XYZ file of C-alpha atoms in Angstrom:
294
model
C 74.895 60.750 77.589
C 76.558 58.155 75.035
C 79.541 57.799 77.384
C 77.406 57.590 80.476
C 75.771 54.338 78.992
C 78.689 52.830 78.672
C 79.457 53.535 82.118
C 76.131 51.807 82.761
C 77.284 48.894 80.851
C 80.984 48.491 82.249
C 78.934 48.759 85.745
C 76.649 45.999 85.550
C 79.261 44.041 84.310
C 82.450 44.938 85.765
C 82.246 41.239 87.814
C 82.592 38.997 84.770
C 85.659 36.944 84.717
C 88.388 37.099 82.155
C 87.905 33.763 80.766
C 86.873 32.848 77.566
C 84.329 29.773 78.233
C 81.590 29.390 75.696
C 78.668 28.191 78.085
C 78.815 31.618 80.493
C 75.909 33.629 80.553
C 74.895 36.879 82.398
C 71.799 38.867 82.049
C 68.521 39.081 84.193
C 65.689 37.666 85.295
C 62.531 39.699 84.848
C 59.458 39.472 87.427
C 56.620 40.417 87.157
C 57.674 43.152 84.211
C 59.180 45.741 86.872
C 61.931 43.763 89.171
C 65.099 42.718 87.215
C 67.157 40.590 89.512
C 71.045 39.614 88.121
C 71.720 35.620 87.196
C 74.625 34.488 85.794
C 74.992 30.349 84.908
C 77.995 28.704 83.738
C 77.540 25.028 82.469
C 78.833 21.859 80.660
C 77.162 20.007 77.938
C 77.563 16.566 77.346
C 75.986 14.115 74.976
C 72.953 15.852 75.415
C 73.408 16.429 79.772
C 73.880 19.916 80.992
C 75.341 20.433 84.689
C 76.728 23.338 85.848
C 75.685 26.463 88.591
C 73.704 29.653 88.399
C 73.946 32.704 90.643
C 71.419 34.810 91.337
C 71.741 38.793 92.881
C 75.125 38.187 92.302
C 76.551 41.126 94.788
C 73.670 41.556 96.313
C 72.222 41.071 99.988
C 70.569 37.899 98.541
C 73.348 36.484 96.581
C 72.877 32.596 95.969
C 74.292 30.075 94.392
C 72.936 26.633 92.881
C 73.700 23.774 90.902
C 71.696 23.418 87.644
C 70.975 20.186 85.367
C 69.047 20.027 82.092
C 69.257 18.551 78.674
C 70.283 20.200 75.606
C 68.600 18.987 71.960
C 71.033 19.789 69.103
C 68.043 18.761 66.625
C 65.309 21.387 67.765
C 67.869 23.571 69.742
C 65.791 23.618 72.817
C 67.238 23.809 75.903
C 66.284 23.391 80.085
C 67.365 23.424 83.054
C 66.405 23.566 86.660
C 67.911 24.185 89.734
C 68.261 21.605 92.044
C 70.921 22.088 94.802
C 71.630 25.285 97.097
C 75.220 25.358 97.508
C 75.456 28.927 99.841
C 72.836 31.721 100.115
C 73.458 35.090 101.326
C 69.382 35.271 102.314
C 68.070 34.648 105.649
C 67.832 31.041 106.517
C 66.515 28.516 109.138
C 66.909 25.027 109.916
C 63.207 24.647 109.743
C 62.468 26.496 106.799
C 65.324 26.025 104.221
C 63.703 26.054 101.080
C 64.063 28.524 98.121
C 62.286 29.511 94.835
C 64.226 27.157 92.722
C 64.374 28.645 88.545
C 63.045 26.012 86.119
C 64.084 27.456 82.689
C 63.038 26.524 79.077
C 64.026 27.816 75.369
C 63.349 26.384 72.113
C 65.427 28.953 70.072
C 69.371 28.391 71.683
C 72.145 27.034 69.628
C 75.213 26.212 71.711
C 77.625 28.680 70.992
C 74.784 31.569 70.453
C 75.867 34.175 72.436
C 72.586 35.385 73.875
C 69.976 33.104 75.558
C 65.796 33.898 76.888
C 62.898 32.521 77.877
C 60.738 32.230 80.125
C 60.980 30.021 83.761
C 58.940 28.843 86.443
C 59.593 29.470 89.404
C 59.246 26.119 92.098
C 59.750 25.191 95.671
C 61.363 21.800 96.375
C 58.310 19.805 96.191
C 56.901 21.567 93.250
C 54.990 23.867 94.358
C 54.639 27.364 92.719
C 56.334 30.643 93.458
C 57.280 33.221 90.644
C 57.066 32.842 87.044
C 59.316 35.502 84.999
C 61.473 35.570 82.085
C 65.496 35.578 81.603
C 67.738 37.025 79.466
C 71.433 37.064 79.011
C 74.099 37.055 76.540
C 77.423 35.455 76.522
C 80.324 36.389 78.856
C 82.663 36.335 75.613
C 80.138 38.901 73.801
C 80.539 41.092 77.354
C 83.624 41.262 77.612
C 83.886 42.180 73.658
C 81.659 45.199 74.403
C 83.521 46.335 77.502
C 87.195 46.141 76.097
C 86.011 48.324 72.679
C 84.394 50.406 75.349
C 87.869 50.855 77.033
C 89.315 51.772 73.860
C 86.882 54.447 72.867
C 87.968 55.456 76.595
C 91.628 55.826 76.185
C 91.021 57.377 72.531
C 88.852 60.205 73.598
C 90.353 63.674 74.136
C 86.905 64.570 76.037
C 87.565 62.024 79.197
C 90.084 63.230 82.077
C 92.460 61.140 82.575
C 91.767 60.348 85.928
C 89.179 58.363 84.124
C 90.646 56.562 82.108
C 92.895 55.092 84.568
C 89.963 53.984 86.428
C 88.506 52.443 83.585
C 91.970 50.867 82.673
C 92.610 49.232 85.897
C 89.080 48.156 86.792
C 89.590 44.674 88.500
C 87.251 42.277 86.828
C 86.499 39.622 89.413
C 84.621 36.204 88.166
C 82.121 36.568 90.799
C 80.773 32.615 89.703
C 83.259 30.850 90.949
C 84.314 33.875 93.666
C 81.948 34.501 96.941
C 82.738 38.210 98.214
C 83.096 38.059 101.769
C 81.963 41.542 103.102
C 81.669 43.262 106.268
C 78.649 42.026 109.000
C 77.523 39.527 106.212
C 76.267 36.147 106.653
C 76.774 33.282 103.896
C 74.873 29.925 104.238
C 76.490 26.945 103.142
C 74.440 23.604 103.457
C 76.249 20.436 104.147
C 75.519 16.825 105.122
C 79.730 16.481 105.895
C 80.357 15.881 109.459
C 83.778 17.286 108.810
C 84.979 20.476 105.800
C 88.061 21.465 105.477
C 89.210 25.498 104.948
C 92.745 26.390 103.208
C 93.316 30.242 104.051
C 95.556 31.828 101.529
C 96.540 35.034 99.611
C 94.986 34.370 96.340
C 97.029 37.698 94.902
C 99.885 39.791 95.728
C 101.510 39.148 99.191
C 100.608 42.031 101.545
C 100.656 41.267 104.982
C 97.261 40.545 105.377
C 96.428 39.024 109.021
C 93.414 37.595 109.858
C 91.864 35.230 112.746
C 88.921 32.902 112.904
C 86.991 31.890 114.900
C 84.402 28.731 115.241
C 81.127 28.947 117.720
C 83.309 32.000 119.444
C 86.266 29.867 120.140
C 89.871 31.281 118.109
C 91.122 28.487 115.776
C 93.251 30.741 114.138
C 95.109 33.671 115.503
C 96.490 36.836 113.834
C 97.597 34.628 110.860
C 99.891 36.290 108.538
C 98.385 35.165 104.740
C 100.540 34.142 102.480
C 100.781 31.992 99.211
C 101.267 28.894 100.963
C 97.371 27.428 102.125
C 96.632 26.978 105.886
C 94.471 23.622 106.486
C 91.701 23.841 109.043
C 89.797 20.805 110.106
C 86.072 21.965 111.178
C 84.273 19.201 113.164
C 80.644 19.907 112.416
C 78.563 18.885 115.970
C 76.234 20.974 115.729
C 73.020 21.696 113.628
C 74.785 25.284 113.452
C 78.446 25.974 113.240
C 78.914 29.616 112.901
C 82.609 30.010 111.558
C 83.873 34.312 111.573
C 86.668 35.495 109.812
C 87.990 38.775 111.269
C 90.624 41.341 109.981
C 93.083 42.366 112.099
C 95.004 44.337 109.791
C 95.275 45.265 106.056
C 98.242 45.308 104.404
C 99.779 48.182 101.919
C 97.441 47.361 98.729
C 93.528 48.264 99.974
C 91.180 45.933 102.191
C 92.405 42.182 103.481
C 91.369 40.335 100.872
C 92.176 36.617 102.183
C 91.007 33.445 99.884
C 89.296 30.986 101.762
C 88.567 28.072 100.330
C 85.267 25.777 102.085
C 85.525 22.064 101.196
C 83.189 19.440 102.077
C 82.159 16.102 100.242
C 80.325 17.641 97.403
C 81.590 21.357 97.629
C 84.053 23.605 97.145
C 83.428 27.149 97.768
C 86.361 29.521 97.118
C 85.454 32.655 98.905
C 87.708 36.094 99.472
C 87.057 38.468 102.322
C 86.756 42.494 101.505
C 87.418 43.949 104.945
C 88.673 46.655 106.836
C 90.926 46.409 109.934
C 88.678 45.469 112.719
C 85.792 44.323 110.765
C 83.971 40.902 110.078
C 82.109 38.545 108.109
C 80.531 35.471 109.126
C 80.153 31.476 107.570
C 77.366 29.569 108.964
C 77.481 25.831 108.157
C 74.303 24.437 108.685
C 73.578 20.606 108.696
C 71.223 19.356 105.965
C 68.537 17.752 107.963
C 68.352 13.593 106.777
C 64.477 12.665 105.494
């Protein structure tokens, strides 16, 4: 039982990125006192300004990410923030209803460089209007990744664990799923714009496998059987319409596991760095939908 909580640990954490950046957080939100829902938030402070993004379901089927502000007082060590920009969703969206239950957080006990923060949040549409209320609580990515590497130790110490185990434990690929949007198989992700023109640079973000992939925008190939390497492919997208559906399909996988291709989605305030997880034959899809002007 002891070493099956750690499992339970290493699992719900296993996407945290290696770096050592004080302002990460992971943890939960909490509605409702039964659903816990993952959030992560990684963000700047500066002269009393916080910017940064959150992620919410963070490998889920609802997976979406935003852009937080707040302030920060060092005097009462209260701290806010809200969300206030949807940067891609993996939820079902429309043109005519593209509004989400935006987190508006507050806590009067957080010291920068604590490594746990909670409190409670309200939940808001756009134009203030009330969803879900809840609480959140995280701790530090640094504090994490403390407890998962002394985890691994105990791992590789113990005569009890096969070692077929502790292999897996040892080579457990920790992806920093914040800045990284999992492309998966039959999957949708959302990505609101007011460019009339983004840019894509398709890649190998890893070890050079032989990888080929082709895309496609509104059905029509722009890209055909590519071979992926280290050196970045530039696409120009035109965006005409209120839609541009943009699919990225693997037409083979090279000799180390799925095609895992980086594509990176830039547009004037943006840039999304996303990596396909596919099989040969499979597909994933990019919508690009045009922010409507008010």
């Amino acid at each position: 039982m002891k070493y099956f909580n750690f499992f339970l640990v290493l699992f719900l954490f296993c996407h945290i990125s290696q770096g050592q950046e004080k302002n990460r957080f992971a943890g939960f939100i909490k509605i409702q006192d039964t659903l816990l829902i993952k959030y992560k938030i990684e963000f700047q402070e500066n002269g009393g300004l916080i910017s940064g993004y959150s992620l919410t379901d963070h490998g889920g089927e609802h997976e979406t990410k935003s852009r937080i502000e707040g302030i920060y007082d060092e005097d009462t060590k209260k701290i806010s923030f809200k969300e206030v920009g949807l940067i891609y969703t993996k939820s079902p969206v429309s043109l005519d209803d593209f509004d989400f239950c935006n987190v508006d957080f507050t806590s009067s006990r957080f010291k920068l460089g604590s490594d746990k923060m909670s409190g409670e949040f309200k939940g808001r549409f756009s134009d203030g209007t009330k969803c879900l209320d809840g609480e959140i609580a995280m701790s530090s990515v640094e504090k994490i990744q403390k407890r998962v590497a002394k985890f691994t130790k105990k791992v590789k110490k113990s005569n009890r664990i096969a070692d077929s185990i502790k292999n897996k434990v040892q080579n457990i690929k920790i992806v920093d799923t914040l800045n990284l949007n999992v492309l998966k198989k039959n999957e949708i992700t959302s990505i609101p714009t007011s460019s009339k023109t983004l840019k894509l640079f398709v890649y190998d973000g890893g070890q050079i496998d032989d990888d080929l992939i082709s895309i496609y925008q509104d059905n029509k190939p722009i890209l055909t059987k590519y071979k992926i390497s280290a050196s970045k492919k530039v696409l120009e997208i035109q965006l005409n319409n209120d839609i541009t559906r943009i699919k990225i399909l693997s037409e083979s996988v090279g000799s180390i596991g799925s095609n895992t291709a980086i594509i990176e989605v830039l547009d004037k305030g943006n840039t999304i760095k996303t990596m396909t997880n596919l099989q040969k034959g499979e597909t994933t899809e990019i919508d690009i939908l045009k922010k409507k002007t008010k």
